Tab-separated table of C-alpha atoms and ligand atoms in Angstrom:
chain	number	residue	atom	x	y	z
A	1	MET	CA	-30.415	14.840	-46.777
A	2	ASN	CA	-33.574	16.771	-46.213
A	3	ARG	CA	-33.050	18.222	-42.730
A	4	GLN	CA	-35.697	20.865	-42.976
A	5	ILE	CA	-36.531	21.100	-39.311
A	6	ILE	CA	-34.428	22.828	-36.691
A	7	ILE	CA	-35.345	22.060	-33.096
A	8	ILE	CA	-34.041	24.558	-30.566
A	9	GLY	CA	-33.277	22.751	-27.313
A	10	GLY	CA	-32.419	19.149	-26.514
A	11	GLY	CA	-34.760	18.557	-23.581
A	12	ALA	CA	-37.934	16.549	-23.076
A	13	SER	CA	-40.154	18.016	-25.790
A	14	ALA	CA	-37.358	18.231	-28.381
A	15	LEU	CA	-36.334	14.625	-27.828
A	16	MET	CA	-39.875	13.330	-28.181
A	17	LEU	CA	-40.353	15.268	-31.401
A	18	ALA	CA	-37.013	14.166	-32.873
A	19	SER	CA	-37.778	10.559	-31.886
A	20	LEU	CA	-41.079	10.574	-33.746
A	21	LEU	CA	-39.852	12.277	-36.911
A	22	PRO	CA	-38.615	10.228	-39.857
A	23	LYS	CA	-34.841	9.717	-40.031
A	24	ASN	CA	-32.611	12.586	-41.112
A	25	ARG	CA	-35.309	15.203	-40.889
A	26	ALA	CA	-34.239	17.273	-37.906
A	27	THR	CA	-31.296	19.127	-36.440
A	28	ILE	CA	-31.350	19.505	-32.667
A	29	ILE	CA	-29.366	22.432	-31.285
A	30	GLU	CA	-28.606	22.202	-27.565
A	31	SER	CA	-26.460	24.593	-25.560
A	32	ASN	CA	-25.468	21.955	-22.995
A	33	ALA	CA	-22.741	19.414	-23.662
A	34	LYS	CA	-25.348	16.686	-23.078
A	35	LEU	CA	-28.990	16.133	-23.990
A	36	ALA	CA	-31.862	15.800	-21.508
A	37	ALA	CA	-30.254	17.489	-18.502
A	38	LYS	CA	-33.566	17.984	-16.695
A	39	ILE	CA	-34.931	14.525	-17.414
A	40	HIS	CA	-31.740	13.203	-15.882
A	41	ILE	CA	-32.254	14.816	-12.466
A	42	SER	CA	-36.040	14.861	-12.479
A	43	GLY	CA	-38.159	12.932	-10.000
A	44	GLY	CA	-35.193	12.361	-7.712
A	45	GLY	CA	-33.307	10.744	-10.613
A	46	LYS	CA	-36.215	8.477	-11.560
A	47	CYS	CA	-38.232	10.917	-13.663
A	48	ASN	CA	-41.929	11.217	-12.897
A	49	ILE	CA	-43.035	10.785	-16.517
A	50	THR	CA	-46.786	11.122	-16.243
A	51	ASN	CA	-49.836	10.611	-14.050
A	52	LYS	CA	-52.786	8.248	-13.918
A	53	TYR	CA	-55.098	11.254	-13.714
A	54	MET	CA	-54.733	13.658	-16.611
A	55	GLY	CA	-56.710	16.652	-17.786
A	56	GLY	CA	-56.686	20.403	-18.254
A	57	GLU	CA	-57.557	20.962	-14.597
A	58	TYR	CA	-54.070	19.867	-13.550
A	59	PHE	CA	-52.526	22.784	-15.425
A	60	LEU	CA	-52.243	26.507	-14.914
A	61	ALA	CA	-53.143	27.362	-18.495
A	62	LYS	CA	-56.046	27.832	-20.860
A	63	HIS	CA	-57.706	24.515	-20.127
A	64	ALA	CA	-59.346	24.044	-23.534
A	65	PHE	CA	-55.972	24.527	-25.259
A	66	VAL	CA	-54.251	21.951	-23.056
A	67	GLU	CA	-57.099	19.459	-23.300
A	68	SER	CA	-57.241	19.508	-27.060
A	69	ILE	CA	-53.548	18.602	-27.122
A	70	LEU	CA	-53.779	15.984	-24.371
A	71	ASN	CA	-56.683	14.412	-26.257
A	72	VAL	CA	-54.360	13.650	-29.166
A	73	PHE	CA	-51.614	12.104	-27.028
A	74	ASP	CA	-52.625	11.457	-23.457
A	75	GLU	CA	-50.971	9.490	-20.650
A	76	LYS	CA	-52.333	6.182	-21.968
A	77	LYS	CA	-50.887	6.770	-25.437
A	78	LEU	CA	-47.594	7.896	-23.918
A	79	LEU	CA	-47.413	4.756	-21.770
A	80	LEU	CA	-48.184	2.575	-24.813
A	81	TRP	CA	-45.481	4.320	-26.821
A	82	LEU	CA	-42.984	3.846	-23.981
A	83	LYS	CA	-43.957	0.189	-23.655
A	84	LYS	CA	-43.355	-0.331	-27.352
A	85	GLU	CA	-39.903	1.140	-26.840
A	86	GLY	CA	-39.242	-1.220	-23.940
A	87	LEU	CA	-40.019	1.006	-20.943
A	88	ASN	CA	-42.676	0.086	-18.407
A	89	PRO	CA	-42.962	2.936	-15.912
A	90	VAL	CA	-43.928	1.947	-12.371
A	91	LEU	CA	-46.670	3.543	-10.287
A	92	ARG	CA	-45.600	5.316	-7.103
A	93	LYS	CA	-47.736	7.306	-4.667
A	94	LYS	CA	-50.690	5.483	-6.315
A	95	THR	CA	-50.922	7.819	-9.319
A	96	HIS	CA	-47.430	8.916	-10.423
A	97	TYR	CA	-45.582	6.998	-13.154
A	98	PHE	CA	-41.801	6.853	-12.729
A	99	CYS	CA	-38.915	5.049	-14.417
A	100	GLU	CA	-38.325	1.877	-12.453
A	101	ASN	CA	-34.688	2.485	-11.570
A	102	SER	CA	-33.335	5.573	-13.240
A	103	SER	CA	-34.308	8.337	-15.628
A	104	THR	CA	-31.542	7.103	-17.931
A	105	GLU	CA	-33.994	4.351	-18.955
A	106	LEU	CA	-36.050	7.051	-20.687
A	107	ILE	CA	-33.069	9.040	-21.933
A	108	ASP	CA	-31.574	5.907	-23.521
A	109	ILE	CA	-34.774	5.368	-25.496
A	110	PHE	CA	-34.628	8.901	-26.841
A	111	LYS	CA	-30.940	8.609	-27.664
A	112	LYS	CA	-31.608	5.455	-29.660
A	113	LYS	CA	-34.595	6.958	-31.446
A	114	ILE	CA	-32.775	10.134	-32.509
A	115	LYS	CA	-29.661	8.337	-33.779
A	116	HIS	CA	-30.426	9.391	-37.326
A	117	GLN	CA	-31.099	13.036	-36.566
A	118	ARG	CA	-28.341	15.602	-36.467
A	119	VAL	CA	-27.433	16.757	-32.952
A	120	LEU	CA	-25.360	19.867	-32.289
A	121	LEU	CA	-24.226	20.030	-28.670
A	122	SER	CA	-22.559	22.879	-26.762
A	123	GLU	CA	-24.074	25.229	-29.297
A	124	LYS	CA	-26.191	28.121	-28.147
A	125	VAL	CA	-28.887	29.628	-30.339
A	126	ILE	CA	-28.679	33.399	-30.299
A	127	GLU	CA	-31.274	34.555	-32.795
A	128	VAL	CA	-33.832	33.405	-35.339
A	129	THR	CA	-34.848	35.504	-38.316
A	130	LYS	CA	-36.722	34.756	-41.520
A	131	ARG	CA	-36.004	35.634	-45.086
A	132	GLY	CA	-38.566	34.473	-47.659
A	133	ALA	CA	-39.676	30.939	-46.849
A	134	TYR	CA	-36.547	30.125	-44.833
A	135	PHE	CA	-35.560	30.734	-41.245
A	136	LYS	CA	-31.988	31.630	-40.355
A	137	VAL	CA	-30.953	30.231	-37.014
A	138	LYS	CA	-27.868	31.926	-35.670
A	139	THR	CA	-25.767	30.086	-33.092
A	140	GLN	CA	-22.451	31.040	-31.522
A	141	LYS	CA	-20.733	28.956	-34.175
A	142	ARG	CA	-22.701	29.267	-37.429
A	143	ILE	CA	-25.878	30.221	-39.232
A	144	LEU	CA	-28.230	27.406	-40.203
A	145	SER	CA	-31.151	27.591	-42.555
A	146	ALA	CA	-34.433	25.666	-42.395
A	147	LYS	CA	-38.009	25.785	-43.535
A	148	TYR	CA	-39.347	24.915	-40.081
A	149	VAL	CA	-38.150	25.952	-36.650
A	150	VAL	CA	-39.462	24.358	-33.479
A	151	VAL	CA	-38.781	26.286	-30.294
A	152	ALA	CA	-38.391	23.659	-27.564
A	153	SER	CA	-36.063	25.644	-25.361
A	154	GLY	CA	-38.068	25.407	-22.125
A	155	GLY	CA	-38.338	28.081	-19.451
A	156	LEU	CA	-36.010	29.961	-17.132
A	157	SER	CA	-35.839	27.453	-14.297
A	158	PHE	CA	-32.544	25.855	-13.375
A	159	PRO	CA	-30.168	28.114	-15.328
A	160	LYS	CA	-27.313	25.844	-14.252
A	161	LEU	CA	-28.879	23.178	-16.521
A	162	GLY	CA	-28.899	25.461	-19.557
A	163	ALA	CA	-32.212	27.302	-19.132
A	164	SER	CA	-32.409	30.570	-21.026
A	165	GLY	CA	-34.961	33.091	-22.227
A	166	ILE	CA	-34.190	32.468	-25.904
A	167	GLY	CA	-37.639	30.993	-26.579
A	168	TYR	CA	-39.347	34.139	-25.336
A	169	GLU	CA	-36.933	36.326	-27.306
A	170	ILE	CA	-37.628	34.421	-30.521
A	171	ALA	CA	-41.381	34.515	-29.904
A	172	SER	CA	-41.310	38.262	-29.193
A	173	SER	CA	-39.266	38.941	-32.299
A	174	PHE	CA	-42.045	37.336	-34.366
A	175	GLY	CA	-44.720	39.416	-32.643
A	176	HIS	CA	-45.871	36.980	-29.959
A	177	THR	CA	-47.184	38.056	-26.582
A	178	ILE	CA	-45.314	36.680	-23.581
A	179	LYS	CA	-47.326	36.176	-20.427
A	180	GLN	CA	-45.256	37.433	-17.456
A	181	THR	CA	-42.969	34.621	-16.292
A	182	ALA	CA	-42.227	33.625	-12.686
A	183	PRO	CA	-40.617	30.704	-10.859
A	184	ALA	CA	-43.164	27.975	-10.036
A	185	LEU	CA	-43.222	24.629	-8.250
A	186	VAL	CA	-40.891	26.342	-5.859
A	187	GLY	CA	-40.599	27.034	-2.120
A	188	PHE	CA	-41.431	30.296	-0.354
A	189	THR	CA	-39.064	32.526	1.573
A	190	VAL	CA	-40.522	34.124	4.693
A	191	GLN	CA	-40.691	37.528	6.360
A	192	LYS	CA	-39.408	38.449	9.822
A	193	GLU	CA	-42.510	37.215	11.653
A	194	GLN	CA	-41.970	33.714	10.256
A	195	PHE	CA	-38.182	33.548	10.691
A	196	PHE	CA	-38.820	30.968	13.419
A	197	PHE	CA	-39.785	28.555	10.599
A	198	LYS	CA	-36.087	28.284	9.831
A	199	THR	CA	-35.387	26.755	13.249
A	200	LEU	CA	-37.692	23.906	12.185
A	201	SER	CA	-35.586	23.114	9.129
A	202	GLY	CA	-35.902	19.450	8.181
A	203	SER	CA	-39.320	18.880	9.845
A	204	SER	CA	-42.399	18.248	7.779
A	205	THR	CA	-46.106	17.956	8.459
A	206	LYS	CA	-49.353	17.445	6.568
A	207	VAL	CA	-51.159	20.680	5.786
A	208	SER	CA	-53.808	22.217	3.624
A	209	ILE	CA	-52.868	25.470	1.879
A	210	ARG	CA	-55.279	27.982	0.400
A	211	VAL	CA	-53.972	30.327	-2.305
A	212	ASP	CA	-56.076	32.347	-4.660
A	213	GLU	CA	-59.214	30.209	-4.075
A	214	GLN	CA	-57.250	27.012	-4.720
A	215	ILE	CA	-56.633	24.440	-2.000
A	216	PHE	CA	-53.626	22.111	-1.891
A	217	GLN	CA	-53.238	19.236	0.538
A	218	GLY	CA	-50.003	17.465	1.264
A	219	ASP	CA	-46.692	17.764	3.038
A	220	LEU	CA	-45.101	21.047	4.018
A	221	LEU	CA	-41.370	20.944	4.651
A	222	PHE	CA	-39.615	23.579	6.751
A	223	THR	CA	-36.231	24.500	5.300
A	224	HIS	CA	-33.396	26.851	6.217
A	225	LYS	CA	-34.805	29.305	3.644
A	226	GLY	CA	-38.519	29.065	4.425
A	227	ILE	CA	-41.062	26.429	3.378
A	228	SER	CA	-41.152	23.824	0.647
A	229	GLY	CA	-42.657	20.359	0.110
A	230	PRO	CA	-45.349	19.187	-2.335
A	231	ALA	CA	-48.267	21.267	-0.988
A	232	VAL	CA	-46.146	24.421	-1.020
A	233	LEU	CA	-44.716	23.754	-4.491
A	234	ASP	CA	-48.174	23.268	-5.977
A	235	SER	CA	-49.495	26.383	-4.251
A	236	SER	CA	-46.651	28.435	-5.764
A	237	LEU	CA	-48.349	27.933	-9.135
A	238	TYR	CA	-51.135	30.253	-8.034
A	239	TRP	CA	-49.274	32.630	-5.699
A	240	GLN	CA	-48.683	36.100	-7.021
A	241	LYS	CA	-47.793	38.121	-3.940
A	242	GLY	CA	-49.911	38.577	-0.897
A	243	SER	CA	-51.110	36.165	1.727
A	244	ILE	CA	-51.571	32.441	1.834
A	245	GLU	CA	-53.501	30.518	4.466
A	246	ILE	CA	-52.181	27.306	5.981
A	247	ASP	CA	-54.216	24.824	7.969
A	248	PHE	CA	-51.658	22.955	10.084
A	249	LEU	CA	-54.393	20.698	11.468
A	250	PRO	CA	-56.409	19.616	8.445
A	251	HIS	CA	-59.407	17.401	9.263
A	252	PHE	CA	-58.739	17.775	12.984
A	253	SER	CA	-61.261	19.155	15.454
A	254	LEU	CA	-59.728	20.945	18.428
A	255	GLU	CA	-63.245	21.382	19.852
A	256	HIS	CA	-63.647	17.610	20.155
A	257	MET	CA	-60.488	17.366	22.264
A	258	ARG	CA	-61.713	19.721	24.976
A	259	GLY	CA	-61.730	17.207	27.811
A	260	SER	CA	-58.421	15.571	26.985
A	261	LYS	CA	-55.785	15.273	29.711
A	262	LYS	CA	-52.957	14.887	27.168
A	263	GLN	CA	-50.318	17.597	26.742
A	264	ILE	CA	-51.058	19.825	23.741
A	265	SER	CA	-47.864	18.724	21.976
A	266	SER	CA	-48.828	15.046	22.402
A	267	LEU	CA	-52.377	15.554	21.272
A	268	LEU	CA	-51.916	17.516	18.076
A	269	PRO	CA	-51.195	15.394	14.989
A	270	ILE	CA	-48.090	17.428	14.177
A	271	PRO	CA	-44.459	16.576	15.042
A	272	LYS	CA	-43.836	17.797	18.609
A	273	ARG	CA	-40.958	20.011	17.520
A	274	ILE	CA	-43.287	21.978	15.268
A	275	THR	CA	-46.090	22.245	17.829
A	276	LYS	CA	-43.690	23.518	20.486
A	277	ALA	CA	-42.303	26.229	18.205
A	278	PHE	CA	-45.814	27.431	17.372
A	279	LEU	CA	-46.863	27.371	21.034
A	280	VAL	CA	-43.966	29.704	21.838
A	281	GLN	CA	-45.057	32.007	19.027
A	282	LEU	CA	-48.649	31.994	20.276
A	283	GLY	CA	-47.508	32.662	23.848
A	284	LEU	CA	-49.010	29.387	25.039
A	285	GLU	CA	-47.653	26.883	27.514
A	286	ASP	CA	-47.482	23.225	26.605
A	287	LYS	CA	-49.986	21.914	29.162
A	288	PRO	CA	-52.824	19.361	29.427
A	289	PHE	CA	-55.366	20.249	26.792
A	290	PHE	CA	-58.348	20.511	29.174
A	291	GLN	CA	-56.577	23.325	31.032
A	292	LEU	CA	-56.795	25.657	28.028
A	293	THR	CA	-59.020	28.648	28.608
A	294	PHE	CA	-61.476	29.621	25.908
A	295	LYS	CA	-59.161	32.439	24.810
A	296	GLU	CA	-56.178	30.083	24.667
A	297	LEU	CA	-58.165	27.586	22.632
A	298	GLU	CA	-58.995	30.363	20.213
A	299	LYS	CA	-55.291	31.154	19.881
A	300	LEU	CA	-54.544	27.505	19.164
A	301	GLN	CA	-57.292	27.454	16.564
A	302	SER	CA	-55.332	30.051	14.615
A	303	LEU	CA	-53.118	27.108	13.529
A	304	GLN	CA	-56.020	26.078	11.339
A	305	GLN	CA	-56.046	29.435	9.579
A	306	TYR	CA	-52.443	30.539	9.747
A	307	VAL	CA	-52.317	33.501	7.381
A	308	PHE	CA	-49.057	35.088	6.310
A	309	ALA	CA	-47.465	36.703	3.276
A	310	PRO	CA	-44.374	34.922	1.943
A	311	ALA	CA	-41.472	37.263	1.237
A	312	GLY	CA	-40.964	35.672	-2.177
A	313	THR	CA	-39.955	32.375	-3.728
A	314	PHE	CA	-36.646	30.500	-3.766
A	315	GLY	CA	-36.288	31.790	-7.349
A	316	TYR	CA	-35.492	30.266	-10.725
A	317	SER	CA	-32.406	28.487	-9.404
A	318	LYS	CA	-34.652	26.190	-7.341
A	319	ALA	CA	-37.947	26.297	-9.267
A	320	GLU	CA	-38.909	23.105	-11.112
A	321	VAL	CA	-40.729	25.102	-13.770
A	322	THR	CA	-41.455	28.563	-15.120
A	323	LYS	CA	-45.044	29.740	-15.200
A	324	GLY	CA	-46.127	32.172	-17.901
A	325	GLY	CA	-44.527	32.139	-21.341
A	326	VAL	CA	-45.633	32.257	-24.947
A	327	CYS	CA	-49.329	33.101	-24.988
A	328	THR	CA	-51.342	30.103	-26.192
A	329	ASP	CA	-53.976	32.250	-27.912
A	330	GLU	CA	-51.382	32.851	-30.603
A	331	VAL	CA	-50.504	29.192	-31.207
A	332	ASP	CA	-52.643	26.697	-33.111
A	333	ALA	CA	-53.590	23.832	-30.785
A	334	LYS	CA	-54.010	21.471	-33.752
A	335	THR	CA	-50.438	21.918	-34.957
A	336	MET	CA	-48.437	23.885	-32.320
A	337	MET	CA	-47.627	26.339	-35.098
A	338	SER	CA	-47.423	30.057	-34.464
A	339	LEU	CA	-50.458	31.974	-35.668
A	340	LYS	CA	-48.079	34.848	-36.350
A	341	GLU	CA	-45.402	33.148	-38.460
A	342	GLU	CA	-45.837	30.146	-40.719
A	343	GLY	CA	-43.316	27.389	-40.074
A	344	LEU	CA	-42.518	28.508	-36.516
A	345	TYR	CA	-43.609	26.091	-33.761
A	346	PHE	CA	-43.604	26.148	-29.964
A	347	ILE	CA	-43.680	23.055	-27.749
A	348	GLY	CA	-43.126	22.274	-24.072
A	349	GLU	CA	-42.539	24.620	-21.183
A	350	VAL	CA	-41.793	27.713	-23.276
A	351	LEU	CA	-45.565	28.019	-23.691
A	352	ASP	CA	-47.853	29.493	-21.062
A	353	VAL	CA	-48.779	26.036	-19.765
A	354	THR	CA	-47.593	24.869	-16.346
A	355	GLY	CA	-48.533	21.580	-14.759
A	356	LYS	CA	-48.818	20.658	-11.114
A	357	LEU	CA	-46.405	18.244	-9.483
A	358	GLY	CA	-46.932	14.654	-10.519
A	359	GLY	CA	-45.578	14.193	-14.042
A	360	TYR	CA	-47.793	16.807	-15.690
A	361	ASN	CA	-44.970	18.885	-17.100
A	362	PHE	CA	-43.334	15.982	-18.903
A	363	GLN	CA	-46.705	14.825	-20.196
A	364	TRP	CA	-47.229	18.340	-21.553
A	365	ALA	CA	-43.776	18.354	-23.167
A	366	PHE	CA	-44.481	14.972	-24.828
A	367	SER	CA	-48.089	15.698	-25.850
A	368	SER	CA	-47.238	19.050	-27.419
A	369	ALA	CA	-44.291	17.435	-29.224
A	370	PHE	CA	-46.585	14.735	-30.585
A	371	VAL	CA	-49.114	17.244	-31.935
A	372	CYS	CA	-46.282	19.179	-33.573
A	373	TYR	CA	-44.913	15.974	-35.114
A	374	LYS	CA	-48.302	15.070	-36.589
A	375	ASN	CA	-48.381	18.355	-38.451
A	376	ILE	CA	-44.762	18.884	-39.333
A	377	ARG	CA	-44.037	15.375	-40.667
A	378	GLU	CA	-46.022	16.238	-43.753
B	1	FAD	C1	-35.216	19.574	-10.610
B	1	FAD	C2	-36.363	19.354	-11.546
B	1	FAD	C3	-37.132	18.207	-11.421
B	1	FAD	C4	-38.236	18.022	-12.267
B	1	FAD	N1	-38.963	16.871	-12.138
B	1	FAD	C5	-40.034	16.680	-12.939
B	1	FAD	C6	-40.769	15.457	-12.877
B	1	FAD	O1	-40.392	14.513	-12.163
B	1	FAD	N2	-41.878	15.352	-13.655
B	1	FAD	C7	-42.280	16.353	-14.514
B	1	FAD	O2	-43.299	16.208	-15.191
B	1	FAD	N3	-41.556	17.489	-14.635
B	1	FAD	C8	-40.449	17.661	-13.882
B	1	FAD	N4	-39.709	18.807	-14.020
B	1	FAD	C9	-40.108	19.780	-15.064
B	1	FAD	C10	-39.641	19.282	-16.437
B	1	FAD	O3	-38.271	18.942	-16.359
B	1	FAD	C11	-39.827	20.368	-17.502
B	1	FAD	O4	-41.124	20.876	-17.467
B	1	FAD	C12	-39.556	19.774	-18.889
B	1	FAD	O5	-38.224	19.331	-18.963
B	1	FAD	C13	-39.810	20.809	-19.970
B	1	FAD	O6	-39.441	20.272	-21.210
B	1	FAD	P1	-38.973	21.239	-22.387
B	1	FAD	O7	-38.560	20.360	-23.499
B	1	FAD	O8	-39.993	22.253	-22.636
B	1	FAD	O9	-37.712	22.017	-21.779
B	1	FAD	P2	-36.342	21.449	-21.186
B	1	FAD	O10	-36.450	20.005	-20.863
B	1	FAD	O11	-35.963	22.400	-20.128
B	1	FAD	O12	-35.354	21.586	-22.418
B	1	FAD	C14	-34.975	22.818	-22.952
B	1	FAD	C15	-33.564	22.696	-23.464
B	1	FAD	O13	-33.244	23.868	-24.232
B	1	FAD	C16	-31.892	24.185	-24.004
B	1	FAD	N5	-31.660	25.593	-24.319
B	1	FAD	C17	-32.084	26.674	-23.648
B	1	FAD	N6	-31.653	27.791	-24.256
B	1	FAD	C18	-30.960	27.401	-25.356
B	1	FAD	C19	-30.269	28.084	-26.382
B	1	FAD	N7	-30.180	29.417	-26.405
B	1	FAD	N8	-29.668	27.370	-27.360
B	1	FAD	C20	-29.717	26.007	-27.357
B	1	FAD	N9	-30.342	25.307	-26.381
B	1	FAD	C21	-30.962	26.002	-25.412
B	1	FAD	C22	-31.683	23.878	-22.528
B	1	FAD	O14	-30.328	23.650	-22.226
B	1	FAD	C23	-32.547	22.619	-22.347
B	1	FAD	O15	-31.794	21.435	-22.481
B	1	FAD	C24	-38.581	18.997	-13.235
B	1	FAD	C25	-37.781	20.124	-13.370
B	1	FAD	C26	-36.680	20.318	-12.555
B	1	FAD	C27	-35.829	21.544	-12.737
């Protein structure tokens, strides 16, 4: 058998690549006892596979690099491929494609497609070296040899599901630059001044968040650790340290309410529990709106520009993805091959490409796998 390709990792990108390759061509090495651990729990167990709207602008990355890869295998081609394999993802939230019932629908397709590839489970890759035209892949159990190595080992998020820094170590050992990594699509912890957020744990409200010139609209969820929810997770992609600005009253004019006889907490389009906590913080009474003095109104308006510096993030243990990674300037977008070492490929999250919430990270994993397949099959 001509198993010339070793794929490091048994997650989303690895499984797509192994599914596309001709039979008996690849060996997948996965440190977990099972394949596809993240697909399994993703999207609340239903896996948000892709999105109706796709493009480089949905990624924190070099946009031209991402686009050239998406152009080869975009969401439409992915959906067609899935359909051919018997999966018809359903649209939720108008634009997000999910498995209809369970992410196992997708995992089962991959398992069927890779039946004729070799799969080594519970086997951790420790090192990759090269002698002549062949790579030596050292695991805890053996040394394997192959002409091509595809690093599909993902990022550092969710270490309990097998995440490790092996991809970055391999890349560095072959001279690649690693863009500083950090947890992303993750909640923020708060400093002393915002500890009162924790008393609101479980409440959520619609907000608009500004971070680093980017604006994210959506739900903010107060948690016992700080803040989370879609708008916060997306904003974590761009947060580096420093302040963020939250508008708790997006598209709402306090000025226009001046004559209202309603209590403040009844008037504001925020859950009462949240309004009351903020009123206490602002030193304001919950009274009929028209009774607010000009100064008090100004204080209330600060809810539309609530600026604070998060203490940090919830960390890799809670982050959906890792931003940063193998620098894309050193990888060929037409093949996914390293520009430093012939025969070495990088696909998926290990690269410095991070998508927003909404299925972008799986689409990236699958698109980059497809481009790699197109080159490596020959
Ligand atoms: C809770 C959660 C929910 C998510 N939901 C979504 C979603 O709905 N939609 C979306 O688009 N994205 C989602 N993501 C992100 C998405 O799962 C990842 O971006 C995607 O899985 C990346 O694919 P990958 O193949 O690059 O890496 P992974 O899928 O992470 O696969 C990498 C594999 O490599 C293995 N590995 C690591 N080190 C070694 C080693 N030394 N030796 C052998 N194997 C190793 C790991 O065990 C892992 O199985 C979610 C992530 C999390 C954590």
